[in-house]
mmCIF file of C-alpha atoms in Angstrom:
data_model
loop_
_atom_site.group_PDB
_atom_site.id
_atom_site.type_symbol
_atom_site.label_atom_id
_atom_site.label_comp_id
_atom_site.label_asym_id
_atom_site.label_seq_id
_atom_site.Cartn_x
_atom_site.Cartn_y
_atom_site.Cartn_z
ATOM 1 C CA UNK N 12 57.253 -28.351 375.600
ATOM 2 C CA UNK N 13 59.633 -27.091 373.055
ATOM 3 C CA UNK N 14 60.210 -28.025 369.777
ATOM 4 C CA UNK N 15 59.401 -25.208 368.272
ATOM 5 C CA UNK N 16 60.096 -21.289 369.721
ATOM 6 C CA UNK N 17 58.886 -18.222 368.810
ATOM 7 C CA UNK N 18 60.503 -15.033 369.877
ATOM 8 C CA UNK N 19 60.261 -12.039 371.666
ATOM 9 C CA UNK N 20 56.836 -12.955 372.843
ATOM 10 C CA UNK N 21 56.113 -9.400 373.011
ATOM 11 C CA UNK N 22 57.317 -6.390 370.555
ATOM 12 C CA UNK N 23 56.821 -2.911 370.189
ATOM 13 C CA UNK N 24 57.716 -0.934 367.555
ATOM 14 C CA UNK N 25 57.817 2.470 365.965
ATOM 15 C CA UNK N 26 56.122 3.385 362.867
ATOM 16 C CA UNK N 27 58.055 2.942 360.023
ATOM 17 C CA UNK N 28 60.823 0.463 361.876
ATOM 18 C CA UNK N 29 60.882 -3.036 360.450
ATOM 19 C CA UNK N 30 61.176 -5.733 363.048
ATOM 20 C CA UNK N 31 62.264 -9.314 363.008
ATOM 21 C CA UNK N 32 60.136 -12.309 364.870
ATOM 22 C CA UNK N 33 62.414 -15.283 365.389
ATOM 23 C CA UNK N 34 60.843 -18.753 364.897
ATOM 24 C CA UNK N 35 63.663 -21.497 365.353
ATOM 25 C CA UNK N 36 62.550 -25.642 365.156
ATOM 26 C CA UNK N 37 64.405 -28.408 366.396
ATOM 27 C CA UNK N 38 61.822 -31.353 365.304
ATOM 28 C CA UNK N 39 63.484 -31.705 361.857
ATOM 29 C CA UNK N 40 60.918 -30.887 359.826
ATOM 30 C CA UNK N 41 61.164 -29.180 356.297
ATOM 31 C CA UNK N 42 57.636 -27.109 356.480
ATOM 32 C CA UNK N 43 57.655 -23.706 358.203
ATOM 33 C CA UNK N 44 55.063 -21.413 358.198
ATOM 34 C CA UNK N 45 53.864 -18.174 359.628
ATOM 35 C CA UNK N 46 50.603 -16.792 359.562
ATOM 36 C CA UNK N 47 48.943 -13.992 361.415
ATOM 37 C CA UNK N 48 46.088 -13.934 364.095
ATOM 38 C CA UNK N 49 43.639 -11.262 364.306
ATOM 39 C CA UNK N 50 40.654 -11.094 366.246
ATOM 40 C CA UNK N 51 37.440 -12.086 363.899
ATOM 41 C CA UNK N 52 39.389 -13.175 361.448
ATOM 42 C CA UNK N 53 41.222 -15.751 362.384
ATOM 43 C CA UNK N 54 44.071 -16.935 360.665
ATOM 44 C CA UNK N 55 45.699 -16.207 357.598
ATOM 45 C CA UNK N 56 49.044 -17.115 355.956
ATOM 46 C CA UNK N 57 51.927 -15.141 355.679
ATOM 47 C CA UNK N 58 55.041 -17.390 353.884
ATOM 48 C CA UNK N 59 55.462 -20.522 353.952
ATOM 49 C CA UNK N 60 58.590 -22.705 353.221
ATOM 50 C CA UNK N 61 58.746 -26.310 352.294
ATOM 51 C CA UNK N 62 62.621 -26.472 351.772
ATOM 52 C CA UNK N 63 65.478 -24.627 352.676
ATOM 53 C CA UNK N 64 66.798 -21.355 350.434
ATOM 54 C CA UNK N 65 62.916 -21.669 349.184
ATOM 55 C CA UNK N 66 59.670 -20.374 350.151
ATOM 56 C CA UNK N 67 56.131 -18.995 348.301
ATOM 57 C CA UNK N 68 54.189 -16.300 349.528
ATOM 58 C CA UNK N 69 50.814 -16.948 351.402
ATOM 59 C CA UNK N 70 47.294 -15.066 351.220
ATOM 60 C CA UNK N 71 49.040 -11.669 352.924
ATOM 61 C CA UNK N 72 52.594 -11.372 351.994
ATOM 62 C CA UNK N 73 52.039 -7.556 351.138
ATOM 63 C CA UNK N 74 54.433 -5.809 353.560
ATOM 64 C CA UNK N 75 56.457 -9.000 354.889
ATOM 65 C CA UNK N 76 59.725 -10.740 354.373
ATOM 66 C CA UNK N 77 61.156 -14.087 355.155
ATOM 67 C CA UNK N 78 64.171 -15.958 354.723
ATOM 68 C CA UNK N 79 65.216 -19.634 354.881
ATOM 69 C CA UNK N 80 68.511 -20.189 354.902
ATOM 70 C CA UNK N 81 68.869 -23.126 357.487
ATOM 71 C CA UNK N 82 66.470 -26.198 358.131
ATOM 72 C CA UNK N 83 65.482 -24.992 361.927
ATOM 73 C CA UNK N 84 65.157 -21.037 361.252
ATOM 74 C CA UNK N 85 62.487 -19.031 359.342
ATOM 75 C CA UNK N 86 62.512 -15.651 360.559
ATOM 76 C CA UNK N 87 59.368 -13.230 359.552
ATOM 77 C CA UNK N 88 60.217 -9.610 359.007
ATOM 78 C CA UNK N 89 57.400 -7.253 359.226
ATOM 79 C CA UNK N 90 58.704 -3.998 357.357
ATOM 80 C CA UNK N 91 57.652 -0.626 357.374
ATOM 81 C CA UNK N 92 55.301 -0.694 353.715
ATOM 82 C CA UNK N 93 52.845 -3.691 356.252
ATOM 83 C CA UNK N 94 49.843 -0.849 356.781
ATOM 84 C CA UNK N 95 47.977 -2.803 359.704
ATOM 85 C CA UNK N 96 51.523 -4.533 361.182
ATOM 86 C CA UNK N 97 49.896 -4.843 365.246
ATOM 87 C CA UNK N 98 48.982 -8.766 365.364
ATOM 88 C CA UNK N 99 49.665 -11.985 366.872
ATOM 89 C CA UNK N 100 51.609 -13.701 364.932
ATOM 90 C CA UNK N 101 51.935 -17.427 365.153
ATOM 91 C CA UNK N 102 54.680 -19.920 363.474
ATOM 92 C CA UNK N 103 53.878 -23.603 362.415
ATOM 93 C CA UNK N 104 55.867 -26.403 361.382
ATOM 94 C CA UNK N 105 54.155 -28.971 358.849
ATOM 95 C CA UNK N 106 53.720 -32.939 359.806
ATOM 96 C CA UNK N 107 54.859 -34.217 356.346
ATOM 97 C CA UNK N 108 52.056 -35.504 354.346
ATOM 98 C CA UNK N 109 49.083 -35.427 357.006
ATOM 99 C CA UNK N 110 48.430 -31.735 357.386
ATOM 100 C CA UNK N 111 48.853 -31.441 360.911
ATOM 101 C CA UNK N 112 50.752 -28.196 362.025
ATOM 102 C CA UNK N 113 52.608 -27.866 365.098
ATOM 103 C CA UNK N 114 52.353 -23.884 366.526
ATOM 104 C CA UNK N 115 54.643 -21.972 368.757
ATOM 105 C CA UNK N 116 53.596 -19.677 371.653
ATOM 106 C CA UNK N 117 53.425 -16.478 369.113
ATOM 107 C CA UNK N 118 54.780 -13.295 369.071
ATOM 108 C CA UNK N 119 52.651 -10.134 369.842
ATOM 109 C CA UNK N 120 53.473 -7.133 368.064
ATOM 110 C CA UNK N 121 52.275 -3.510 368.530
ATOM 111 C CA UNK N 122 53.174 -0.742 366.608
ATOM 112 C CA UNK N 123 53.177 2.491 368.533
ATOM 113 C CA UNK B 17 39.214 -20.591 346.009
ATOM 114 C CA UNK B 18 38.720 -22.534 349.193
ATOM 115 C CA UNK B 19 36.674 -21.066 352.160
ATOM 116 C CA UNK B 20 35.717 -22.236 355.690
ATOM 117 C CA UNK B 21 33.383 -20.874 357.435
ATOM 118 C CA UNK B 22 32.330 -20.152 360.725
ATOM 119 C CA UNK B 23 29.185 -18.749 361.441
ATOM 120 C CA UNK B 24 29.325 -18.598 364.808
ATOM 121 C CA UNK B 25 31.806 -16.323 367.165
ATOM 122 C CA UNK B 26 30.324 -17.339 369.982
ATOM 123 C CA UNK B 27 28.712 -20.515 371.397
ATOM 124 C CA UNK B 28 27.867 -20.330 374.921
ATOM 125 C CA UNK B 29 25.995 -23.379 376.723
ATOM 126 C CA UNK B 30 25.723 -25.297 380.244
ATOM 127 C CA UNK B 31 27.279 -27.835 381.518
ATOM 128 C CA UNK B 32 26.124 -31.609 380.448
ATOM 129 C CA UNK B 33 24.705 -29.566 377.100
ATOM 130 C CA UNK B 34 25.205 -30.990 373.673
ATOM 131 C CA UNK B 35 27.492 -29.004 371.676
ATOM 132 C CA UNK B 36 27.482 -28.613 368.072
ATOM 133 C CA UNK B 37 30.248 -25.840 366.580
ATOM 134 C CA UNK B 38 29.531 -25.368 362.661
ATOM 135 C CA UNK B 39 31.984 -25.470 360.165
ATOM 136 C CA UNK B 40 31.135 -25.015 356.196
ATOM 137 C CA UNK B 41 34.034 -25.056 353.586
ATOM 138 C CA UNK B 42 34.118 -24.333 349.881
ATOM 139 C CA UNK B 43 36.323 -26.376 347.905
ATOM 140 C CA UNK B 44 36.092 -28.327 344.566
ATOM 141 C CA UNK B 45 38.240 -31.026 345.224
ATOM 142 C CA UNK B 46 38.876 -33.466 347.191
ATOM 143 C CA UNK B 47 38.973 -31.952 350.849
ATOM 144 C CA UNK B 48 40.819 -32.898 353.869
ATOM 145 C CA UNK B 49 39.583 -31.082 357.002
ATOM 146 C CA UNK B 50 40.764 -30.541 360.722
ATOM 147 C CA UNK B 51 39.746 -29.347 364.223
ATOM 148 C CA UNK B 52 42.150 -27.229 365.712
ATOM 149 C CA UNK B 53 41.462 -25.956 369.538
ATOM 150 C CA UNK B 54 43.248 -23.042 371.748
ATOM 151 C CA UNK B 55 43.145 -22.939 375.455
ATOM 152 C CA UNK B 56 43.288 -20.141 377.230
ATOM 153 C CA UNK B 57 47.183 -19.483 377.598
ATOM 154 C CA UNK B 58 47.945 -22.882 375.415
ATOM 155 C CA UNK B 59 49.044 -22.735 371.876
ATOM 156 C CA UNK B 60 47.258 -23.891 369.222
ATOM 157 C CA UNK B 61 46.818 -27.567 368.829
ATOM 158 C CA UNK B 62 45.075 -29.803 366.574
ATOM 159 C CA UNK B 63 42.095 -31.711 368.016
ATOM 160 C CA UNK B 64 41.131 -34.142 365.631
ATOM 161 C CA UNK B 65 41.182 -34.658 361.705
ATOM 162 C CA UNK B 66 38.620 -36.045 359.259
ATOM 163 C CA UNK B 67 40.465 -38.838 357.667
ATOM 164 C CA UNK B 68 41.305 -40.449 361.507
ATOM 165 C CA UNK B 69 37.075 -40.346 362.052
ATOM 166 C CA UNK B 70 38.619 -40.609 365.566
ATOM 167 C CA UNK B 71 37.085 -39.116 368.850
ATOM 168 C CA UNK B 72 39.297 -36.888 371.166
ATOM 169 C CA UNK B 73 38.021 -35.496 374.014
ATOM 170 C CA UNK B 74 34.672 -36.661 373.440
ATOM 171 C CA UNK B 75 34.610 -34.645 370.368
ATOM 172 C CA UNK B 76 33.639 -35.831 366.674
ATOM 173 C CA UNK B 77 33.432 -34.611 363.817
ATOM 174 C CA UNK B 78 32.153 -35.998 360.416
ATOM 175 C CA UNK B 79 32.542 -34.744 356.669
ATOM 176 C CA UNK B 80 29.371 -34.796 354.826
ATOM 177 C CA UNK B 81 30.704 -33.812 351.278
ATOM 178 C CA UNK B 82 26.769 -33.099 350.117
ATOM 179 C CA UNK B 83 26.649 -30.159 352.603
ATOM 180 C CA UNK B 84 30.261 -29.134 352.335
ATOM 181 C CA UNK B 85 30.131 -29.464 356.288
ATOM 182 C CA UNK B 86 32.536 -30.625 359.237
ATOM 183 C CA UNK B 87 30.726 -29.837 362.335
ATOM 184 C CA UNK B 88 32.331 -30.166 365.789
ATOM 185 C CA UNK B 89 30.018 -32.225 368.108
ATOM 186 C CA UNK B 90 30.148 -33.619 371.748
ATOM 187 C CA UNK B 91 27.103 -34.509 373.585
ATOM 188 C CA UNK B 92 27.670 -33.474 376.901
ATOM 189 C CA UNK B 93 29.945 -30.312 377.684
ATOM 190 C CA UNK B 94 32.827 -30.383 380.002
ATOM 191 C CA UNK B 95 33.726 -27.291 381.631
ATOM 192 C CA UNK B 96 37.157 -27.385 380.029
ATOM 193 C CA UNK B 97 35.938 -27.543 376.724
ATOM 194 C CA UNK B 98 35.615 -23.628 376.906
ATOM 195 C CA UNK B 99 38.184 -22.757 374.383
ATOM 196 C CA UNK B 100 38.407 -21.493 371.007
ATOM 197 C CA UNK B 101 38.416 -23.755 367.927
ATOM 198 C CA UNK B 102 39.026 -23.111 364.334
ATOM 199 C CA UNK B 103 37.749 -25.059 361.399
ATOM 200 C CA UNK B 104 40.653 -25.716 358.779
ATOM 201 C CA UNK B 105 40.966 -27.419 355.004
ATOM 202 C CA UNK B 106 44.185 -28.734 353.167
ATOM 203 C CA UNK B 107 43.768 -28.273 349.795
ATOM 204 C CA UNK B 108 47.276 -29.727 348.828
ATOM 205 C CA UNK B 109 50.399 -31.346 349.469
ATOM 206 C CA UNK B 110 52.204 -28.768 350.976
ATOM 207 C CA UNK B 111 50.102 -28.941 354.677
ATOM 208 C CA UNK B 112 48.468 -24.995 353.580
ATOM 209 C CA UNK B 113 45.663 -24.780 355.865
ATOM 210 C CA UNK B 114 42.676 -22.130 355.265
ATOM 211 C CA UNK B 115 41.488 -21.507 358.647
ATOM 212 C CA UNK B 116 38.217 -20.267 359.404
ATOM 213 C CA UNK B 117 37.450 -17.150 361.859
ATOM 214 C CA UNK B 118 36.981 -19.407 364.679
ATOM 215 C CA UNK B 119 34.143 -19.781 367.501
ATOM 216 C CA UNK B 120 34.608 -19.050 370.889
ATOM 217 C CA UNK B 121 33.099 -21.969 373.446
ATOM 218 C CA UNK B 122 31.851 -21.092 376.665
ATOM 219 C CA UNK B 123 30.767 -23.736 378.773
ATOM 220 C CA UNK B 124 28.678 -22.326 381.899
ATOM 221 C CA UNK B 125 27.833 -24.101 385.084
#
């Protein structure tokens, strides 16, 4: 159903590698947002981006990076100083002014 | 700070059962509060908001600002109803859901 892709679905890494999780969007809209899914806990945000070449950390940006430099792409790096990195991580666009997010498939990442 | 919770992490019941998931939030102004649902192998989705007071799926859900609740009702389970859903709260302008930890539905024959 498109609209908004996540990739790799699936990542392994190495301790102290950083890795990159593509999210790209092709619905137009400004608000991006990642936030991570653990078991019990649910979800909690990452970074989050209302406008393009800006963005404001969320509850758990200890350890993560992100970038916005074009409209459909907010890529998530998870870098080496993240302690607890092995998560599904899940991507969001924002509905403008009704709080609805749309989420992609997620990316699973384990750390070896 | 704003809170949801979920006291439940499971929620099994039969078939034709009522279902009632529970959803409290903490919040000292004016909230705005959601429904989202996951199916097994579906992404997330959003099942139904407070300010629509619609009902999707046979599901409602009503905000009673005494109790600082939002609970999740349908009055007869469906098998496909098994899922997991999250309780969530906007607090602002910029769509920043706090999610809650979730409950897992099981709906048994």
């Amino acid at each position: 159903d498109g609209g908004i892709t996540q990739s790799p679905k699936y990542l392994f890494r190495k301790e102290g590698q950083n890795v990159t999780l593509s999210c790209e969007q092709n619905l137009n809209h400004d608000a991006m947002y990642w936030y991570r899914q653990d078991p019990g806990q649910g979800l909690r945000l990452i970074y989050y981006s209302q406008i393009v070449n800006d963005f404001q950390k969320g509850d758990i940006a200890e350890g993560y990076s992100v970038s916005r430099e074009k409209k459909e792409s907010f890529p998530l790096t998870v870098t080496s100083a993240q302690k607890n990195p092995t998560a599904f991580y899940l991507c969001a666009i924002g509905q403008e002014n009704t709080g609805e997010l749309f989420f992609g498939e997620g990316s699973r990442l384990t750390v070896l | 700070a704003q809170r949801v919770t979920q006291p439940e992490k499971l929620l099994s019941v039969f078939k034709g059962a009522p279902v009632e998931l529970k959803c409290n939030y903490s919040y000292s102004g004016s909230p705005e509060l959601f429904w989202y649902v996951q199916y097994s192998r579906q992404r997330l989705q959003l099942l139904l908001r407070h300010i629509s007071r619609e009902s999707i799926k046979g599901f409602t859900a009503d905000l009673n600002k005494g109790e600082t609740s939002f609970h999740l009702k349908k009055p007869f389970a469906q098998e496909e109803d098994s899922a997991m859903y999250y309780c969530a709260l906007n607090t602002g302008t910029a769509s920043k859901l706090t999610f809650g930890t979730g409950t897992r539905l099981q709906v048994t024959l």
